[in-house]
XYZ file of C-alpha atoms in Angstrom:
711
model
C 44.999 91.615 59.645
C 46.655 90.904 56.269
C 46.132 93.811 53.876
C 47.004 91.760 50.761
C 44.086 91.546 48.327
C 45.683 89.601 45.459
C 48.348 86.860 45.482
C 50.640 86.831 42.445
C 51.814 83.334 41.472
C 54.436 83.350 38.695
C 54.981 80.155 36.672
C 58.604 79.667 35.549
C 60.404 76.931 33.623
C 62.630 76.083 30.667
C 61.383 76.083 27.112
C 59.157 73.038 26.460
C 58.806 72.186 30.191
C 54.999 72.470 30.027
C 54.368 75.811 31.789
C 51.581 76.929 29.473
C 50.010 73.461 29.335
C 49.856 73.460 33.145
C 48.026 76.807 33.243
C 45.694 75.713 30.401
C 44.881 72.491 32.249
C 43.963 74.506 35.345
C 41.547 76.622 33.280
C 39.998 74.086 30.877
C 40.918 70.711 32.287
C 42.776 67.917 30.395
C 43.028 68.580 26.641
C 45.047 67.333 23.659
C 44.632 70.524 21.696
C 47.683 72.568 20.878
C 48.348 75.312 23.379
C 49.584 78.824 22.524
C 53.176 79.868 23.345
C 51.886 81.825 26.351
C 48.504 82.502 27.976
C 47.427 85.805 29.572
C 47.202 86.079 33.392
C 44.465 84.007 35.025
C 42.501 85.352 38.007
C 41.115 82.855 40.521
C 38.601 84.068 43.090
C 39.027 83.000 46.698
C 37.235 83.493 50.008
C 39.726 86.033 51.350
C 41.835 87.202 48.425
C 42.179 86.609 44.722
C 45.004 84.646 43.105
C 46.582 85.776 39.845
C 48.501 83.107 37.907
C 51.064 84.582 35.515
C 52.534 82.524 32.689
C 56.004 83.550 31.493
C 57.816 83.455 28.168
C 60.961 81.448 27.451
C 62.156 83.750 24.644
C 65.495 85.465 25.367
C 64.067 88.879 24.419
C 61.420 88.535 27.155
C 63.739 87.694 30.053
C 63.834 91.245 31.369
C 60.052 91.150 31.700
C 60.304 87.760 33.411
C 62.601 89.284 36.037
C 60.054 92.064 36.662
C 57.342 89.454 37.210
C 59.555 87.600 39.687
C 60.162 90.775 41.704
C 56.399 91.389 41.931
C 55.575 87.757 42.773
C 54.359 86.393 46.108
C 54.806 82.741 45.163
C 56.876 80.972 42.493
C 55.916 77.777 40.682
C 58.922 76.165 38.921
C 57.884 73.694 36.236
C 60.265 70.987 34.983
C 60.045 68.055 32.595
C 60.080 64.795 34.565
C 61.453 62.852 31.580
C 64.762 64.678 31.479
C 67.900 63.007 32.766
C 68.451 63.342 36.487
C 71.393 65.718 36.371
C 69.853 67.890 33.682
C 66.597 68.022 35.564
C 68.175 68.982 38.893
C 70.498 71.594 37.385
C 67.579 73.232 35.583
C 65.585 73.480 38.833
C 68.571 74.790 40.807
C 69.298 77.453 38.166
C 65.762 78.807 38.467
C 65.874 78.767 42.276
C 69.122 80.744 42.272
C 67.775 83.226 39.752
C 64.746 83.881 41.959
C 66.899 84.102 45.086
C 69.155 86.695 43.456
C 66.146 88.906 42.732
C 63.999 88.342 45.844
C 65.068 86.642 49.058
C 62.743 84.196 50.770
C 60.007 83.769 48.154
C 58.140 80.466 48.741
C 58.416 77.955 45.904
C 56.643 74.902 44.514
C 58.335 72.371 42.193
C 55.899 70.847 39.686
C 56.963 67.973 37.461
C 54.992 67.716 34.192
C 54.443 65.015 31.552
C 54.151 62.284 34.141
C 52.134 60.258 31.591
C 55.230 59.965 29.358
C 57.526 58.610 32.033
C 58.492 55.049 31.067
C 60.222 53.908 34.251
C 60.377 54.925 37.828
C 63.356 56.983 38.861
C 64.627 58.193 42.173
C 62.656 61.440 41.740
C 61.615 61.540 45.365
C 65.215 61.404 46.557
C 66.232 64.112 44.094
C 63.482 66.402 45.368
C 64.371 65.713 48.997
C 67.936 66.750 48.269
C 66.776 70.048 46.755
C 64.357 70.712 49.643
C 67.102 70.153 52.203
C 69.335 72.659 50.427
C 66.669 75.310 49.779
C 64.364 76.027 52.689
C 62.007 78.097 50.547
C 60.733 75.023 48.686
C 57.294 74.416 50.214
C 55.647 71.832 47.928
C 56.595 69.209 45.344
C 54.086 67.561 43.010
C 53.795 65.904 39.599
C 51.013 66.109 37.049
C 50.029 65.577 33.438
C 47.969 67.834 31.203
C 46.146 64.694 30.016
C 45.350 63.294 33.470
C 41.679 63.887 34.491
C 42.767 64.406 38.114
C 45.363 67.052 37.288
C 42.898 69.955 37.262
C 41.785 69.199 40.838
C 45.375 68.704 41.995
C 46.450 71.991 40.433
C 43.554 73.825 42.081
C 44.677 72.395 45.400
C 48.278 73.466 44.696
C 47.319 77.062 44.021
C 45.103 77.143 47.098
C 48.122 75.990 49.102
C 50.169 78.715 47.428
C 47.652 81.320 48.518
C 47.580 79.901 52.052
C 51.393 79.920 52.191
C 51.525 83.578 51.186
C 48.890 84.637 53.715
C 50.231 82.445 56.531
C 53.900 81.773 55.732
C 55.819 78.980 57.403
C 59.354 80.155 56.638
C 59.526 82.971 59.228
C 58.329 80.550 61.915
C 60.297 77.332 61.422
C 62.400 75.308 59.014
C 61.208 72.349 56.974
C 61.725 70.077 60.014
C 59.413 72.351 62.082
C 62.201 73.606 64.318
C 61.202 77.070 65.582
C 63.387 79.951 64.507
C 64.948 82.070 67.310
C 62.998 85.215 66.385
C 59.703 83.322 66.540
C 60.630 81.942 69.973
C 61.349 85.487 71.200
C 57.993 86.700 69.880
C 56.119 83.889 71.658
C 57.931 84.647 74.921
C 56.980 88.318 74.632
C 53.324 87.427 74.019
C 53.421 85.031 76.985
C 54.617 87.834 79.270
C 51.897 90.191 78.031
C 49.134 87.604 78.459
C 50.380 86.713 81.958
C 48.335 89.463 83.590
C 49.179 88.573 87.199
C 52.908 88.209 86.367
C 53.271 84.913 88.223
C 54.993 83.135 85.317
C 51.994 80.933 84.466
C 48.939 81.171 82.217
C 45.932 79.917 84.124
C 42.538 78.984 82.675
C 41.238 82.530 82.910
C 44.235 84.024 81.112
C 44.053 81.434 78.315
C 40.334 82.091 77.868
C 41.026 85.808 77.718
C 43.701 85.259 75.051
C 41.316 83.139 72.970
C 38.536 85.711 73.246
C 40.815 88.669 72.386
C 42.578 87.112 69.404
C 39.878 84.931 67.907
C 36.695 86.610 69.210
C 35.581 83.227 70.511
C 35.102 82.038 74.070
C 36.264 78.616 75.187
C 34.664 76.449 77.827
C 36.833 75.805 80.843
C 36.664 72.054 80.191
C 38.115 72.569 76.710
C 40.981 74.662 78.095
C 41.748 71.934 80.655
C 41.719 69.393 77.836
C 44.297 71.459 75.928
C 46.484 71.541 79.029
C 46.306 67.764 79.327
C 47.351 67.392 75.685
C 50.334 69.667 76.251
C 51.235 67.789 79.419
C 51.401 64.522 77.443
C 53.547 66.234 74.804
C 55.815 67.978 77.347
C 55.263 67.130 81.039
C 57.474 70.050 82.159
C 55.234 72.611 80.458
C 52.226 72.347 82.792
C 51.784 72.668 86.546
C 48.922 73.182 88.948
C 49.187 76.946 88.287
C 48.783 76.540 84.512
C 51.032 76.705 81.460
C 54.538 77.955 81.978
C 56.630 79.493 79.207
C 57.838 76.079 78.031
C 54.281 74.778 77.876
C 53.211 77.838 75.876
C 55.907 77.077 73.280
C 54.808 73.430 73.241
C 51.247 74.531 72.467
C 52.461 76.183 69.272
C 54.603 73.194 68.358
C 51.423 71.122 68.356
C 49.593 73.716 66.279
C 52.450 73.796 63.761
C 52.536 70.014 63.483
C 48.894 70.090 62.464
C 49.640 72.629 59.747
C 47.489 75.330 61.344
C 49.728 78.248 60.498
C 46.658 80.458 60.094
C 45.999 80.072 63.834
C 49.523 81.199 64.648
C 49.406 84.170 62.289
C 46.047 85.300 63.638
C 47.700 85.585 67.039
C 50.814 87.281 65.662
C 48.880 89.867 63.668
C 46.700 90.657 66.647
C 49.898 91.822 68.331
C 50.991 93.746 65.246
C 53.590 91.442 63.659
C 54.197 91.404 59.929
C 55.523 88.514 57.825
C 59.099 89.244 58.900
C 58.076 88.961 62.576
C 58.594 92.660 63.202
C 55.905 94.899 64.626
C 54.597 96.738 61.586
C 54.912 100.492 61.185
C 51.178 100.848 60.548
C 50.461 99.111 63.842
C 52.816 101.355 65.808
C 51.810 104.609 64.091
C 48.030 104.889 63.848
C 46.681 108.094 62.369
C 45.403 110.750 64.764
C 43.834 113.857 63.254
C 44.810 116.742 65.531
C 43.214 120.032 64.353
C 44.958 123.329 64.943
C 44.524 124.488 68.510
C 44.071 120.915 69.774
C 46.463 118.507 71.452
C 46.838 114.759 71.872
C 46.624 113.576 75.491
C 46.131 110.361 77.418
C 42.478 109.386 77.662
C 40.827 108.138 80.818
C 40.815 104.656 79.241
C 44.559 104.840 78.580
C 45.259 106.093 82.111
C 43.231 103.236 83.637
C 45.137 100.693 81.543
C 48.499 102.145 82.586
C 47.402 101.983 86.211
C 46.550 98.297 85.720
C 49.956 97.634 84.145
C 51.643 99.368 87.084
C 49.728 97.259 89.587
C 50.431 94.051 87.655
C 54.181 94.471 87.933
C 54.095 96.018 91.400
C 51.694 93.484 92.855
C 54.350 92.016 95.135
C 54.957 95.357 96.887
C 53.093 96.405 99.990
C 53.283 100.003 98.732
C 52.177 101.193 95.304
C 55.678 101.505 93.851
C 57.777 99.896 91.124
C 61.351 98.891 91.876
C 64.049 99.048 89.239
C 63.928 95.287 88.786
C 60.191 95.461 88.088
C 60.620 98.386 85.689
C 63.256 96.439 83.741
C 60.955 93.444 83.599
C 58.096 95.617 82.342
C 60.133 96.965 79.441
C 61.702 93.615 78.620
C 58.807 93.101 76.168
C 60.155 95.995 74.079
C 61.932 94.824 70.877
C 65.705 94.619 70.981
C 67.414 97.904 70.291
C 64.524 100.116 71.399
C 65.681 100.525 74.993
C 64.055 102.464 77.800
C 61.589 105.200 76.736
C 62.592 107.725 79.436
C 66.383 107.762 79.401
C 66.222 111.162 77.706
C 64.643 112.682 80.810
C 67.062 111.210 83.399
C 64.370 108.885 84.737
C 63.567 108.479 87.639
C 65.123 111.779 88.706
C 62.377 113.573 86.795
C 59.322 112.107 88.559
C 57.920 111.292 91.976
C 59.709 108.451 93.773
C 59.422 106.881 97.200
C 62.602 106.798 99.271
C 60.730 105.096 102.118
C 59.954 102.082 99.912
C 63.530 101.645 98.789
C 64.743 98.067 99.199
C 68.242 96.825 99.902
C 68.533 95.323 96.410
C 67.455 98.579 94.800
C 69.603 100.844 96.955
C 72.609 100.745 94.678
C 73.444 103.525 92.273
C 74.046 102.833 88.608
C 75.521 104.980 85.925
C 73.730 105.665 82.677
C 74.223 107.900 79.694
C 71.537 110.091 78.245
C 70.968 113.104 76.058
C 68.399 115.842 75.904
C 67.628 117.212 72.464
C 66.235 120.670 71.878
C 65.933 120.165 68.140
C 67.036 117.845 65.397
C 70.328 119.652 64.887
C 71.355 120.500 68.440
C 71.782 117.956 71.186
C 72.973 118.708 74.681
C 74.981 115.823 76.073
C 73.932 115.028 79.602
C 76.824 112.620 79.876
C 77.473 109.934 82.449
C 75.636 110.579 85.664
C 74.398 108.729 88.712
C 70.666 108.432 89.042
C 68.661 107.792 92.164
C 67.129 104.366 92.208
C 64.255 105.003 94.583
C 61.135 103.056 93.599
C 58.758 104.936 91.339
C 55.287 105.760 92.652
C 52.068 105.274 90.706
C 51.718 109.052 90.557
C 55.191 109.368 89.063
C 54.567 106.530 86.608
C 51.386 108.110 85.216
C 53.096 111.511 85.115
C 55.894 110.103 82.958
C 53.385 108.886 80.386
C 51.744 112.318 80.330
C 55.166 113.906 79.806
C 55.979 111.521 76.934
C 52.588 112.096 75.299
C 53.166 115.860 75.439
C 56.779 115.984 74.208
C 56.970 112.868 72.026
C 53.502 111.423 71.302
C 54.779 108.896 68.744
C 57.024 107.324 71.400
C 54.149 107.183 73.900
C 51.929 105.463 71.336
C 54.659 103.021 70.309
C 55.601 101.969 73.832
C 52.005 101.504 74.975
C 51.539 99.099 72.081
C 54.815 97.392 72.996
C 53.416 96.811 76.478
C 50.375 95.151 74.918
C 47.665 97.815 74.768
C 44.804 96.786 72.478
C 41.855 98.859 73.723
C 38.199 98.037 74.139
C 36.858 99.655 70.971
C 40.150 100.002 69.065
C 43.831 100.582 69.735
C 43.552 104.370 69.490
C 41.190 104.896 72.427
C 44.136 105.202 74.825
C 44.542 108.765 73.550
C 42.143 111.630 73.023
C 42.268 114.794 70.922
C 41.195 117.731 73.055
C 41.190 121.517 72.998
C 41.344 121.877 76.780
C 44.764 120.540 77.642
C 45.583 119.247 81.105
C 49.347 118.815 80.683
C 51.402 121.999 80.449
C 55.012 122.632 79.436
C 56.759 125.262 81.558
C 60.275 126.667 81.298
C 62.016 127.484 84.589
C 64.545 130.229 83.855
C 66.775 132.362 86.027
C 70.372 133.294 86.809
C 72.784 130.679 88.192
C 72.262 129.818 91.850
C 68.732 131.221 91.954
C 67.218 127.907 93.084
C 65.694 126.581 89.835
C 66.698 122.951 90.368
C 65.663 123.075 94.006
C 62.274 124.366 92.918
C 61.784 121.433 90.529
C 62.936 118.919 93.151
C 60.497 120.402 95.649
C 57.745 120.125 93.019
C 58.562 116.420 92.713
C 58.470 115.972 96.482
C 62.188 115.197 96.679
C 64.598 116.228 99.407
C 66.322 119.607 99.296
C 69.921 119.515 98.032
C 72.256 122.516 98.127
C 74.270 121.331 95.131
C 71.284 121.116 92.758
C 72.045 124.256 90.762
C 75.750 123.452 90.598
C 74.947 120.010 89.181
C 72.646 121.298 86.471
C 74.668 124.189 85.085
C 75.571 122.157 81.992
C 72.548 119.972 81.408
C 68.796 120.116 81.228
C 66.647 119.133 84.172
C 63.074 118.041 83.469
C 60.497 117.291 86.149
C 56.862 116.230 85.812
C 54.226 115.766 88.475
C 50.477 115.848 88.979
C 48.859 118.849 90.622
C 45.311 119.476 91.792
C 43.805 122.896 92.474
C 41.706 123.049 95.582
C 38.005 123.064 94.748
C 38.477 121.643 91.244
C 37.755 118.033 90.381
C 40.540 117.757 87.818
C 44.163 116.636 87.777
C 46.729 118.675 85.886
C 50.284 117.730 84.999
C 53.068 120.291 84.895
C 56.272 119.576 82.981
C 58.960 121.868 84.375
C 62.039 122.244 82.188
C 65.182 123.966 83.416
C 67.376 124.514 80.319
C 71.152 124.362 80.619
C 72.477 127.747 81.691
C 74.459 128.071 78.465
C 71.278 127.723 76.403
C 69.056 130.229 78.185
C 70.124 133.253 76.122
C 69.943 131.397 72.753
C 66.564 130.021 73.768
C 65.240 133.529 74.417
C 66.823 135.287 71.450
C 67.790 132.895 68.648
C 65.339 132.056 65.871
C 66.781 128.522 65.830
C 64.996 127.821 69.107
C 61.708 129.536 68.275
C 59.804 126.246 67.938
C 60.990 125.096 71.362
C 60.115 128.399 72.952
C 56.690 128.546 71.329
C 55.765 125.147 72.714
C 55.875 126.554 76.257
C 52.603 127.501 77.920
C 54.376 129.452 80.671
C 57.766 130.717 81.856
C 58.599 130.833 85.557
C 61.295 133.454 86.180
C 63.222 132.524 89.311
C 65.409 134.906 91.303
C 67.224 134.924 94.609
C 66.143 137.914 96.736
C 69.558 137.838 98.388
C 71.331 138.470 95.061
C 70.821 141.966 93.538
C 73.056 141.179 90.543
C 71.054 138.053 89.897
C 67.832 140.057 89.765
C 69.386 142.440 87.236
C 70.266 139.435 85.063
C 66.681 138.248 85.435
C 65.333 141.570 84.176
C 67.600 141.253 81.134
C 66.238 137.774 80.470
C 62.704 139.071 80.784
C 63.350 141.907 78.333
C 64.620 139.396 75.771
C 61.607 137.185 76.382
C 59.185 140.089 76.223
C 60.639 141.288 72.932
C 60.106 138.047 70.995
C 57.590 136.028 72.996
C 55.099 138.415 74.572
C 52.377 135.817 73.929
C 54.054 133.427 76.398
C 52.834 134.311 79.917
C 55.304 134.721 82.802
C 55.243 134.644 86.562
C 58.025 135.455 89.013
C 59.130 133.205 91.855
C 61.261 134.588 94.674
C 63.147 131.654 96.163
C 64.725 131.248 99.595
C 61.787 132.753 101.436
C 63.481 131.563 104.614
C 66.266 134.142 103.984
C 66.021 137.955 104.330
C 65.438 140.131 101.259
C 68.562 142.039 100.102
C 66.974 143.907 97.154
C 66.898 147.303 98.916
C 67.443 149.556 95.896
C 65.047 147.790 93.520
C 61.500 146.549 93.882
C 60.422 143.333 92.114
C 56.858 144.358 92.841
C 57.336 147.636 90.954
C 59.023 145.732 88.121
C 56.000 143.427 87.847
C 53.550 146.339 87.878
C 55.498 148.095 85.150
C 55.464 145.032 82.866
C 51.976 143.760 83.592
C 53.133 140.773 85.640
C 51.603 139.336 88.759
C 53.287 140.014 92.062
C 56.205 137.597 92.724
C 55.422 134.493 94.777
C 57.782 133.900 97.658
C 58.716 130.234 98.024
C 61.122 128.086 99.951
C 62.186 124.781 98.421
C 63.758 123.876 101.744
C 60.654 124.450 103.871
C 58.166 123.669 101.046
C 56.357 126.985 101.597
C 54.602 128.910 98.823
C 54.778 126.014 96.349
C 51.060 125.296 96.214
C 50.312 128.961 95.644
C 52.979 129.158 92.910
C 51.721 126.172 90.911
C 48.090 127.174 91.358
C 48.986 130.596 89.959
C 50.905 128.902 87.129
C 47.888 126.873 86.008
C 45.498 129.798 86.404
C 47.809 132.050 84.371
C 48.021 129.465 81.587
C 44.266 128.963 81.471
C 43.603 132.730 81.321
C 45.459 132.875 77.989
C 46.113 136.601 78.334
C 49.099 138.491 77.002
C 51.060 140.777 79.252
C 49.877 144.411 79.254
C 52.662 146.664 80.561
C 51.727 149.910 82.305
C 51.543 152.413 79.370
C 53.742 155.510 79.297
C 52.582 158.857 77.985
C 54.027 158.164 74.556
C 52.449 154.666 74.375
C 48.947 155.907 75.198
C 48.474 157.163 71.633
C 47.236 160.412 70.133
C 43.893 160.322 71.979
C 45.594 160.306 75.379
C 48.004 163.043 74.325
C 45.208 165.369 73.180
C 43.248 164.670 76.364
C 46.190 165.702 78.531
C 46.673 168.826 76.384
C 43.074 169.905 76.872
C 43.282 169.408 80.633
C 46.518 171.436 80.938
C 45.171 174.278 78.763
C 41.930 174.443 80.703
C 43.806 174.628 84.014
C 45.992 177.469 82.783
C 43.006 179.320 81.438
C 41.200 179.062 84.777
C 44.309 180.217 86.579
C 44.640 183.232 84.262
C 41.004 184.318 84.740
C 41.187 183.946 88.499
C 44.270 186.184 88.565
C 42.420 189.002 86.755
C 39.560 188.718 89.207
C 41.936 189.125 92.133
C 43.357 192.318 90.579
C 39.928 193.871 90.362
C 39.143 193.012 93.982
C 42.516 194.042 95.415
C 44.050 196.666 93.091
C 46.776 197.686 95.560
C 48.218 194.169 96.101
C 51.087 192.708 94.101
C 50.484 189.259 92.628
C 52.706 189.088 89.610
C 56.430 189.776 89.831
C 58.168 191.095 86.716
C 61.765 191.427 85.683
C 63.524 194.746 85.051
C 65.923 195.285 82.232
C 68.714 194.376 84.611
C 67.108 191.028 85.392
C 66.125 191.852 89.005
C 62.649 191.186 90.348
C 60.441 194.270 91.120
C 56.864 194.769 92.249
C 54.666 196.605 89.738
C 52.197 199.146 91.122
C 48.767 198.786 89.750
C 46.823 201.993 89.258
C 43.171 202.184 90.080
C 42.241 203.879 86.787
C 41.122 201.866 83.821
C 44.083 202.698 81.606
C 46.487 201.160 84.087
C 44.274 198.125 84.399
C 44.249 197.601 80.662
C 48.000 198.056 80.625
C 48.430 195.408 83.311
C 46.079 193.052 81.527
C 48.084 193.374 78.343
C 51.331 192.846 80.201
C 50.018 189.647 81.835
C 48.496 188.117 78.685
C 51.672 188.112 76.587
C 53.687 185.515 78.567
C 50.633 183.270 78.926
C 50.035 183.220 75.172
C 53.674 182.341 74.659
C 53.281 179.538 77.171
C 50.277 178.122 75.280
C 52.110 178.303 71.943
C 55.223 176.636 73.331
C 53.158 173.857 74.952
C 51.194 173.137 71.770
C 54.412 173.034 69.730
C 55.899 170.431 72.062
C 52.744 168.293 71.992
C 52.506 168.321 68.197
C 55.869 166.595 68.017
C 54.311 163.462 69.553
C 51.113 163.426 67.492
C 51.011 160.680 64.784
C 51.464 161.843 61.211
C 48.281 161.916 59.103
C 50.149 161.376 55.879
């Protein structure tokens, strides 16, 4: 839809050419009264938009203001005196055209000859105007009038209506003055043809043409009328129609016929439905609709958007017996993308990053190509993936939908833009392919671990790809991203996990540098991977965890022990004890080679994310706080007190037994005799109580060192 609400028409011309008389005639009709040097702007109401007619001054001091009016104009009306000599007349017109062209390129023009009532003899005016029109494509209309002619007012009204129509539905971007289509317009029509061709057979049948009419013009056509249109096109261009319907040539011929009839509004209604602006580029507003995403919410594919993507997949993969897309079909799908945009998933090493089907691989698609791609962690740091060979197995429907979920999560603006490129329009509006939700179903997970721990093999196994021993060696210097759908048994919901293995050289900066904080905070989980056959590797993993735990305790973690088909060599350290100490779940043993433990691992991953709990390490005595410290103190003191009282009771019951050794002055141990009289008992009691009191005092002194200060 055109957002313009007022069309500015600026009237230019030399001094005495009749500019002001022309505007006055439009307002009041023919008149012999003297007109002022300049009239104020005139506003004409229209059905769609208003038209403002702006008269200009011929005074030299006002020329700067005239230039400002030209820059703000949508249409230019150049007025000239028809009674001037031919050369003077033409040079005056050409000077104005060049002045306008220097300020604004491509403004549509009308040439209006005035004072036709004073012309004494016919001249070759028509030939002069044809010469100018052939040289300057922006000249749309030529007319002559007289301020004294009773018909001039009606003719001028018609001229300014044409000016408004030309601004709203311009011809210049579509074709030249001889109605030859411009190359960009031809490319746009071919793109629309491919989008409308829903069964991808290269023809538009009656049903597809009716659907196009209903979508763009909100009007249904009878089948007989559509067949009549086809017959008209067939007479115009016999090669454009077959028994299957209109081919691409016939579709172009249809618009040639529409253009010949001057129905540019029909063409622009179609173009604007598909988001094109007056320069035949898809407008920014069309590609970037506003989505309000409150804090704590995310933008994800809606069920409507997922259904539409599934339909697109089936349209292009209709020729396959299996539900897969070959590379040729993928290229054809994205051929509707404007030049220079390219493939949306090159950044992620597509199709290495999603589910593919090696069994459906054809001979034509079995070759390996080389592409270049990059993976960017932020706007200032880009990791060059470089030239690499990618597998060209056909992409499954599951992998195709997963890629769109990945793009929506990591780069929603690209997902929105490319869905519109592919022709998404929606049932209610164009934004219903996405939904703003608090309960996300697509999760971003970092896979981190020491070199050779099996990170890449884990991601490949997640994607259902074959095990390769060289995976970790390949990915030491580049990122490896994998996305796939996952369903938890007993739950009627599909989740998507995006697993990201950072380049080994970026793991430590990612965990410790503030420059990567945004990238780290976007993760919903970290999977720490270690090889149970590599003790040094596990030590490196603990160091990585300590760095992660220091800055990102809010990011949950789980441990994955790879190579479950190999024996455990961690004899002097216990991963289980490590997990208990740091509040982590027990490591999951997996084997990428045998595909064991994977379902349990990814189920645990989703459950851990949904719990939204921070790690709670097992507290030490110092970390339990002052309440725990005092509690332990009370228990220890009470135990000592009970022990002391019980010792006195034993002395009373067995006065001749020795229970408490004492040291002599020489440091040797002796047994003290305990007398049966009361004085000896008191003496013993006093001797026993002194070391116990010292013990209490020493213990309390040590405990007070750990109590928090009350200052």
